[in-house]
Short mmCIF file of C-alpha atoms and ligand atoms in Angstrom, two decimals:
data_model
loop_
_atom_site.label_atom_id
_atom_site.label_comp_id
_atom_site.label_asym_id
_atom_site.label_seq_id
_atom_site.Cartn_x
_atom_site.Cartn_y
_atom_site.Cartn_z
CA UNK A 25 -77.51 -29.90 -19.92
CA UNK A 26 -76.54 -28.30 -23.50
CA UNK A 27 -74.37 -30.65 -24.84
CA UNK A 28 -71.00 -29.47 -26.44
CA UNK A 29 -70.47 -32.23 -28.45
CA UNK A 30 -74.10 -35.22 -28.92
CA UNK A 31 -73.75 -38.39 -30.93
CA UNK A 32 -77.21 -39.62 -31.61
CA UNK A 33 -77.39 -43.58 -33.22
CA UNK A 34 -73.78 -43.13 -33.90
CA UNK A 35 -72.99 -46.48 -36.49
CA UNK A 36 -69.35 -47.10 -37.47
CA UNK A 37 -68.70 -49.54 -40.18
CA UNK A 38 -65.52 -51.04 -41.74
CA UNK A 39 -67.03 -53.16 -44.30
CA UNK A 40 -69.12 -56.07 -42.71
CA UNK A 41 -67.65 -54.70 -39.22
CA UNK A 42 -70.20 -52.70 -37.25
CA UNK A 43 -66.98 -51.41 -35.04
CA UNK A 44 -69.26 -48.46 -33.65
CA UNK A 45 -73.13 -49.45 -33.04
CA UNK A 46 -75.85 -47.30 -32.59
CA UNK A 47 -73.99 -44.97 -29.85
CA UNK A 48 -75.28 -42.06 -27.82
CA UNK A 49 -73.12 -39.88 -26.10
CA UNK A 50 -73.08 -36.30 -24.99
CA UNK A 51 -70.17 -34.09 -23.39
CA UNK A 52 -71.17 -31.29 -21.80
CA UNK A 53 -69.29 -27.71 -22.00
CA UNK A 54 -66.30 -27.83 -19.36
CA UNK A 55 -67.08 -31.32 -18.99
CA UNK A 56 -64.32 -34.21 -18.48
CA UNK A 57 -65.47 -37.42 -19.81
CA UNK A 58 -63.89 -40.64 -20.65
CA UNK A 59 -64.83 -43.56 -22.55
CA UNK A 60 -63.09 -47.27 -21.65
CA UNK A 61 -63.21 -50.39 -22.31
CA UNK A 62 -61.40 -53.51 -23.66
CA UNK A 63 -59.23 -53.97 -26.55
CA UNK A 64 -61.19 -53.45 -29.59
CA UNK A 65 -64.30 -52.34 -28.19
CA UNK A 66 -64.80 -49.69 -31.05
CA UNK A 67 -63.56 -46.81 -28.75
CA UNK A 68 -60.68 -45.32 -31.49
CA UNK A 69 -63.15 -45.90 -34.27
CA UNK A 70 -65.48 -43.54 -32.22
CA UNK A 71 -62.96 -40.64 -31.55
CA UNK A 72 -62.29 -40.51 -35.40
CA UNK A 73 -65.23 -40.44 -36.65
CA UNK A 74 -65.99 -37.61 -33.95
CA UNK A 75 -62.83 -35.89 -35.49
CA UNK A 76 -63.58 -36.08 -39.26
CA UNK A 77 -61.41 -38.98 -40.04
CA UNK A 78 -63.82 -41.88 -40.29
CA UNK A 79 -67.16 -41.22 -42.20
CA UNK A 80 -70.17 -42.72 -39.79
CA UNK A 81 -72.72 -45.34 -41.66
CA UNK A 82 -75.58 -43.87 -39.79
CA UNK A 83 -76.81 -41.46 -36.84
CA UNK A 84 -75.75 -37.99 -36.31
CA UNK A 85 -72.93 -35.69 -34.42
CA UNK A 86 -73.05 -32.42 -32.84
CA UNK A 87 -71.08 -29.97 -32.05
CA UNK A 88 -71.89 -26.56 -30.61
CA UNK A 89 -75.34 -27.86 -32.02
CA UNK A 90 -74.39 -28.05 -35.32
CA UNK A 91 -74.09 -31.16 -37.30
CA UNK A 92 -70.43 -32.22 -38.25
CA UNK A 93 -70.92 -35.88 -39.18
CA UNK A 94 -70.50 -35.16 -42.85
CA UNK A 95 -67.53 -32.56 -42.30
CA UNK A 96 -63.74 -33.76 -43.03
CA UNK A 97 -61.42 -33.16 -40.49
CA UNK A 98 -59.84 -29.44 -41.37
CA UNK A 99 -63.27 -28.08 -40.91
CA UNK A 100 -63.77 -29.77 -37.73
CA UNK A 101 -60.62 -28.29 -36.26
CA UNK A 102 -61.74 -24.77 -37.73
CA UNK A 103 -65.26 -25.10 -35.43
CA UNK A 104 -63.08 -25.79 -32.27
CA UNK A 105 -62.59 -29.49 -31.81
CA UNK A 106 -58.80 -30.91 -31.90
CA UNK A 107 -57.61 -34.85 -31.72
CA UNK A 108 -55.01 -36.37 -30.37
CA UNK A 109 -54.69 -39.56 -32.01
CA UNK A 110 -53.15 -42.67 -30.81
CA UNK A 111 -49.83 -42.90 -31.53
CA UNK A 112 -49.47 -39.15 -31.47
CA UNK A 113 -49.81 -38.44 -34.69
CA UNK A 114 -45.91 -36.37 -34.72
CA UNK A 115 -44.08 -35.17 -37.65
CA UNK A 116 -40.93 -37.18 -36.69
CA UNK A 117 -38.89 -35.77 -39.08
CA UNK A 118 -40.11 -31.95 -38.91
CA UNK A 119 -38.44 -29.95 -35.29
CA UNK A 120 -40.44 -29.82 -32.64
CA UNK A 121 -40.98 -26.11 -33.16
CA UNK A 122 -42.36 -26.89 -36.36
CA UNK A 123 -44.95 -29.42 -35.02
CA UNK A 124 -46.29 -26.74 -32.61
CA UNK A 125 -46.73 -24.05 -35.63
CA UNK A 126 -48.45 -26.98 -37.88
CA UNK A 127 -50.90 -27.10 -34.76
CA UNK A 128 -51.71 -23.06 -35.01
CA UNK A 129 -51.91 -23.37 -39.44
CA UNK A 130 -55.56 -21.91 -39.29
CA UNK A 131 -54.76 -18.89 -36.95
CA UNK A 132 -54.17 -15.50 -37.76
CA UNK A 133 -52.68 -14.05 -34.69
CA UNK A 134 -49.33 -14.98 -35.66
CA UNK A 135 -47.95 -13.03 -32.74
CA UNK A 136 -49.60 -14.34 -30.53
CA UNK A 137 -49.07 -18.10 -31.64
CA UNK A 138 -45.26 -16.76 -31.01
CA UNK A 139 -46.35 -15.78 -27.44
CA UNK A 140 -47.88 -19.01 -26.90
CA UNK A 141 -45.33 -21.19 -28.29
CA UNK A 142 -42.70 -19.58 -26.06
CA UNK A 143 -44.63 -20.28 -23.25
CA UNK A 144 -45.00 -23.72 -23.89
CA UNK A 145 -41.16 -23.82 -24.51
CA UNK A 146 -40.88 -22.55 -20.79
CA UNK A 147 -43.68 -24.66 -19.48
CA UNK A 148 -41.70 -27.84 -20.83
CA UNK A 149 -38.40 -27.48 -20.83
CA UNK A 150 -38.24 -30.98 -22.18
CA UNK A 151 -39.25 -29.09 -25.57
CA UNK A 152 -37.94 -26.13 -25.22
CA UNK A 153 -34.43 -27.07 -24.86
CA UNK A 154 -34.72 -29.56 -28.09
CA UNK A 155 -37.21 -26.72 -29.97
CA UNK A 156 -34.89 -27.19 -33.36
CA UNK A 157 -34.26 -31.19 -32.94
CA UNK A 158 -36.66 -33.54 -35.21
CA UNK A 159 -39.45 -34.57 -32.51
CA UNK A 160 -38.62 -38.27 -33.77
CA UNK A 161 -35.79 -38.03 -31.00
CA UNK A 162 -38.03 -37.06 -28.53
CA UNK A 163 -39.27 -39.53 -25.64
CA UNK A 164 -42.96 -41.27 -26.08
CA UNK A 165 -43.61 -38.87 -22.86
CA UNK A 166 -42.35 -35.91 -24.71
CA UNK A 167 -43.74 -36.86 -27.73
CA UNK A 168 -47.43 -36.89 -26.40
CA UNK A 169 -46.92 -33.86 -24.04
CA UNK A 170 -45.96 -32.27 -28.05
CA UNK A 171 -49.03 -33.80 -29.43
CA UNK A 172 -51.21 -31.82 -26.67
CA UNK A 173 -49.65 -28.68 -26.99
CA UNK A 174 -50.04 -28.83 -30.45
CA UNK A 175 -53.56 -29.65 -30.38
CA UNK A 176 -53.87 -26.86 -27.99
CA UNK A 177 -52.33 -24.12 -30.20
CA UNK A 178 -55.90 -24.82 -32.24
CA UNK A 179 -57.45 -23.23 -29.52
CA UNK A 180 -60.13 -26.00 -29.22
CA UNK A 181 -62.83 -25.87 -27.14
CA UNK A 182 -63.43 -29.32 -27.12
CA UNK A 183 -59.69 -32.04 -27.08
CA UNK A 184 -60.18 -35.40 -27.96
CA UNK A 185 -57.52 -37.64 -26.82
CA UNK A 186 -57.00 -41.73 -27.54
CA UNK A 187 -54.87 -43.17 -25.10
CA UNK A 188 -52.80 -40.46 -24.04
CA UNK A 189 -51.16 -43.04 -21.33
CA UNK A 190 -50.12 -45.39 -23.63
CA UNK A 191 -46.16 -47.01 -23.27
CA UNK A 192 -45.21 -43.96 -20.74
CA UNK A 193 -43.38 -44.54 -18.05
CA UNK A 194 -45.51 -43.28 -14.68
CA UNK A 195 -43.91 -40.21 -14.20
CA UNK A 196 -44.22 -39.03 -18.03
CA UNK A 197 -47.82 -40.37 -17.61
CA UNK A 198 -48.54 -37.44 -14.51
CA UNK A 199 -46.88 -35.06 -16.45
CA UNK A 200 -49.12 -35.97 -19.77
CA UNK A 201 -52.16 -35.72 -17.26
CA UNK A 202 -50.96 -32.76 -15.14
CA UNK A 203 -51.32 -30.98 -18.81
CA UNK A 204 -54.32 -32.02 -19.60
CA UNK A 205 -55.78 -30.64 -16.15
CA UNK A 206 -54.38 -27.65 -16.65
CA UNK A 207 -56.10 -27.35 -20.30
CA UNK A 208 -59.12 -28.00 -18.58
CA UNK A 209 -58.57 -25.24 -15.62
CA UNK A 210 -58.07 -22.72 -18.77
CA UNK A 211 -61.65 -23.47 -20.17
CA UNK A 212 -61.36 -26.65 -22.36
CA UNK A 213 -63.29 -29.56 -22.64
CA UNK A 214 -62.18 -32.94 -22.86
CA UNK A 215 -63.06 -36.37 -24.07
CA UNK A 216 -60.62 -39.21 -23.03
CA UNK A 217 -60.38 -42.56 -24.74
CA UNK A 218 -58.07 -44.62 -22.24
CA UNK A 219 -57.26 -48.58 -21.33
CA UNK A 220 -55.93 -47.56 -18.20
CA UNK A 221 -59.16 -46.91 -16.31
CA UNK A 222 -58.17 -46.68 -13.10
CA UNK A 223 -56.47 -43.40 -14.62
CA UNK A 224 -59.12 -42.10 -16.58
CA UNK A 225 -61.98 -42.26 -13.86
CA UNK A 226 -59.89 -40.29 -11.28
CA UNK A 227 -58.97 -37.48 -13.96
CA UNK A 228 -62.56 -37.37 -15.28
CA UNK A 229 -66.46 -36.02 -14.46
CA UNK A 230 -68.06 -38.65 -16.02
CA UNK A 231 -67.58 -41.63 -18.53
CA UNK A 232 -69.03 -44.15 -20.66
CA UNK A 233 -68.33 -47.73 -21.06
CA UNK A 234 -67.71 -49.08 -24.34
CA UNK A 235 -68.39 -53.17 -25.11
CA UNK A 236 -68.48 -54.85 -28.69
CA UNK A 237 -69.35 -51.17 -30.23
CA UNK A 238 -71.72 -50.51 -28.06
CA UNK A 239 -72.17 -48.23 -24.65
CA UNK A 240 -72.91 -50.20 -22.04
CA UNK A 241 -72.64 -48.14 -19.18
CA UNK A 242 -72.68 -44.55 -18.19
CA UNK A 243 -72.55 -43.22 -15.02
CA UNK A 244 -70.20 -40.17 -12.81
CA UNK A 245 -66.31 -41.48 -12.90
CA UNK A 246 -66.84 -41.44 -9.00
CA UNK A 247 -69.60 -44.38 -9.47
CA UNK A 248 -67.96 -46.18 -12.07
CA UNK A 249 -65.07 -46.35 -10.02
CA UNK A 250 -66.68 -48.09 -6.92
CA UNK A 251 -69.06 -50.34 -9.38
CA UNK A 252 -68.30 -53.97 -8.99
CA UNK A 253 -68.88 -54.60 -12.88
CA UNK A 254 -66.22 -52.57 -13.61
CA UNK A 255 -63.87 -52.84 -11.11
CA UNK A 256 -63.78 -56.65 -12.01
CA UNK A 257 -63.74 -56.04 -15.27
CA UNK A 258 -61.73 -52.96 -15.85
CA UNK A 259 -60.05 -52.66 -12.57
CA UNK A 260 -58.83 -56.19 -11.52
CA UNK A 261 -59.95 -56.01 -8.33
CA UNK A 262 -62.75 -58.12 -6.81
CA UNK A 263 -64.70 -55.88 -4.63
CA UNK A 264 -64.46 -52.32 -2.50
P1 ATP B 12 -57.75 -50.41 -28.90
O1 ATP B 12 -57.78 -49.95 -27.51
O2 ATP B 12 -57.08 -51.73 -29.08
O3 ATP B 12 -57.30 -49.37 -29.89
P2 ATP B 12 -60.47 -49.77 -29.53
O4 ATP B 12 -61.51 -49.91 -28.49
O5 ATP B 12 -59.94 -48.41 -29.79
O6 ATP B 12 -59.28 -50.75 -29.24
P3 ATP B 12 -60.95 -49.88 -32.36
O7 ATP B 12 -59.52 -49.66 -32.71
O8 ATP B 12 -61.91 -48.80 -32.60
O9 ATP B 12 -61.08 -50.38 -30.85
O10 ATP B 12 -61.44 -51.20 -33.15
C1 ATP B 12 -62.79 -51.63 -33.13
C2 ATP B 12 -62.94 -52.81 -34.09
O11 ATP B 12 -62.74 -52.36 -35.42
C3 ATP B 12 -61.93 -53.93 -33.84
O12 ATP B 12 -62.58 -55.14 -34.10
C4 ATP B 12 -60.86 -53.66 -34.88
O13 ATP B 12 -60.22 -54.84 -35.25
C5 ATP B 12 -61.66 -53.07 -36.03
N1 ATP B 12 -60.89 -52.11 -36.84
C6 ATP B 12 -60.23 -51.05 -36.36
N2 ATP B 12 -59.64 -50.36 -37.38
C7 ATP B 12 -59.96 -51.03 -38.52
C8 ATP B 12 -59.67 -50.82 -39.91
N3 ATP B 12 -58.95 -49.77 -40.33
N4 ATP B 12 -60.15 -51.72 -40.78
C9 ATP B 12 -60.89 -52.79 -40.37
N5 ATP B 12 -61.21 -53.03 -39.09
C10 ATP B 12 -60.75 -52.17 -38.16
#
C-alpha cells in the first residue's frame, strides 16, 4: 500500500501532557478511515497536528511522501489536505457565500470556484436559499454541511474531519454523511475522527482505535465492528 498520508512515532505534547504518544498510522489513497475512542483519548490533538495546527514533539508525517510535520497549516492546505475542525470552525458573522469563497482563497480558477459554488448552492438548498445571511444563523446541521463544502472548494485530496456528528439531530447527521460519501465517490480521501462509532465504522474502510494517546487497535471497520472489545467498549452492547 502507498500511503497518502503516514505518521511514524507521532508524539503530541501540551506541556507535561503526552496527549498523542508514539502513533503510527497510515491512510491509503481513496481510503476511508476513522479513528475512535473515548473522551480525551488524544484523537483531536492528532487531527491538528496532521493539519498544521499543533507542532508534534517527536516522529514524523507524510503526505504524498513528503514530510509536513514542520509545515503550518496554509501550506498544508496548498499540498491538498483540508480540516474540518470540531466545532466547525465557521465565520459566524461573514454570509455563507463568503465562507465558501474563504474555502477556495488559494485557487486561481475563479470561474470555476463560481461554477462550483453554484452547484453547491443547488446541491443544498439549505445554503443556497440563505447564500447572503451570516452562517451564525444557520443550523449546527447546516453549519457542518458549510464547513465540508468549504473544505471541499480546496480541492483536497485528502479531508480530515473531527466529529462531524457532533449535537446533530439524526437526519442532519445522514445528510452530513451522505456528503461526505459523495466526496469520496468523486476521488477524495478521508480521515474521520468520531465518538459515535457505531457511525463511523459503517461509513468507513478501516479504522484505528485510540486509548490514553495511544493506538490500540487497528483492524477493517467490518472487524472492528463485530469485535467484542469494542463493541463493549465503544458500542454498548455485550456481544454479537
Ligand atoms: P474529545 O472527543 O473529548 O475531543 P479527544 O480524543 O479528541 O477527546 P483531545 O481533545 O485530543 O482528545 O485531548 C487529549 C488530551 O489532551 C486530554 O487529556 C485533554 O484534556 C488534553 N488537551 C487537549 N487540548 C489541550 C490544550 N489546548 N491544552 C492542554 N491540554 C489539552
Amino acid at each position: 500500500m502507498t500511503a497518502l498520508l503516514a505518521l511514524n512515532a507521532l508524539t503530541v505534547a501540551y506541556g507535561k501532557l503526552h496527549a498523542v504518544q508514539d502513533v503510527s498510522l497510515q491512510v491509503a489513497q481513496g481510503e476511508r478511515v476513522c479513528l475512535i475512542g473515548a473522551n480525551g483519548a488524544g484523537k483531536s490533538t492528532l487531527l491538528k497536528t496532521v493539519g498544521g495546527l499543533l507542532q508534534p514533539r517527536s516522529g514524523s508525517i507524510h503526505f504524498a511522501s513528503q514530510s509536513i510535520g514542520s509545515l503550518p497549516g496554509h501550506a498544508i492546505v496548498a499540498r491538498g489536505l483540508a480540516l474540518v475542525p470540531e466545532g466547525r470552525g465557521i465565520f459566524n458573522r461573514l454570509s455563507v457565500l463568503e465562507n465558501l469563497e474563504l474555502g477556495a482563497w488559494l485557487r486561481r480558477d475563479r470561474a470555476a470556484v463560481r461554477q462550483e459554488i453554484a452547484t453547491i448552492c443547488e446541491r443544498f438548498p439549505r445554503l443556497g436559499e440563505r447564500r447572503n445571511q451570516p452562517a451564525g444563523q444557520l443550523s449546527g446541521g447546516e453549519q457542518q454541511l458549510l464547513a465540508i463544502q468549504r473544505a471541499l472548494l480546496s480541492r483536497p485530496r485528502l479531508l480530515l474531519l473531527d466529529e462531524p456528528s457532533m449535537g446533530l439531530a439524526p437526519m442532519m447527521v445522514e445528510a452530513v454523511f451522505s456528503s461526505l460519501l459523495d466526496a469520496h465517490r468523486g476521488g477524495i480521501t478521508l480521515l474521520l475522527v468520531e465518538q459515535n462509532a457505531q457511525l463511523a465504522l459503517t461509513h468507513t474502510d478501516r479504522g484505528y482505535v485510540m486509548e490514553s494517546g495511544r493506538i490500540t487497535m487497528e483492524n477493517t471497520s467490518a472487524a472492528l465492528h463485530d469485535d467484542p472489545q469494542v463493541r463493549a467498549a465503544y458500542l454498548g452492547v455485550g456481544s454479537l
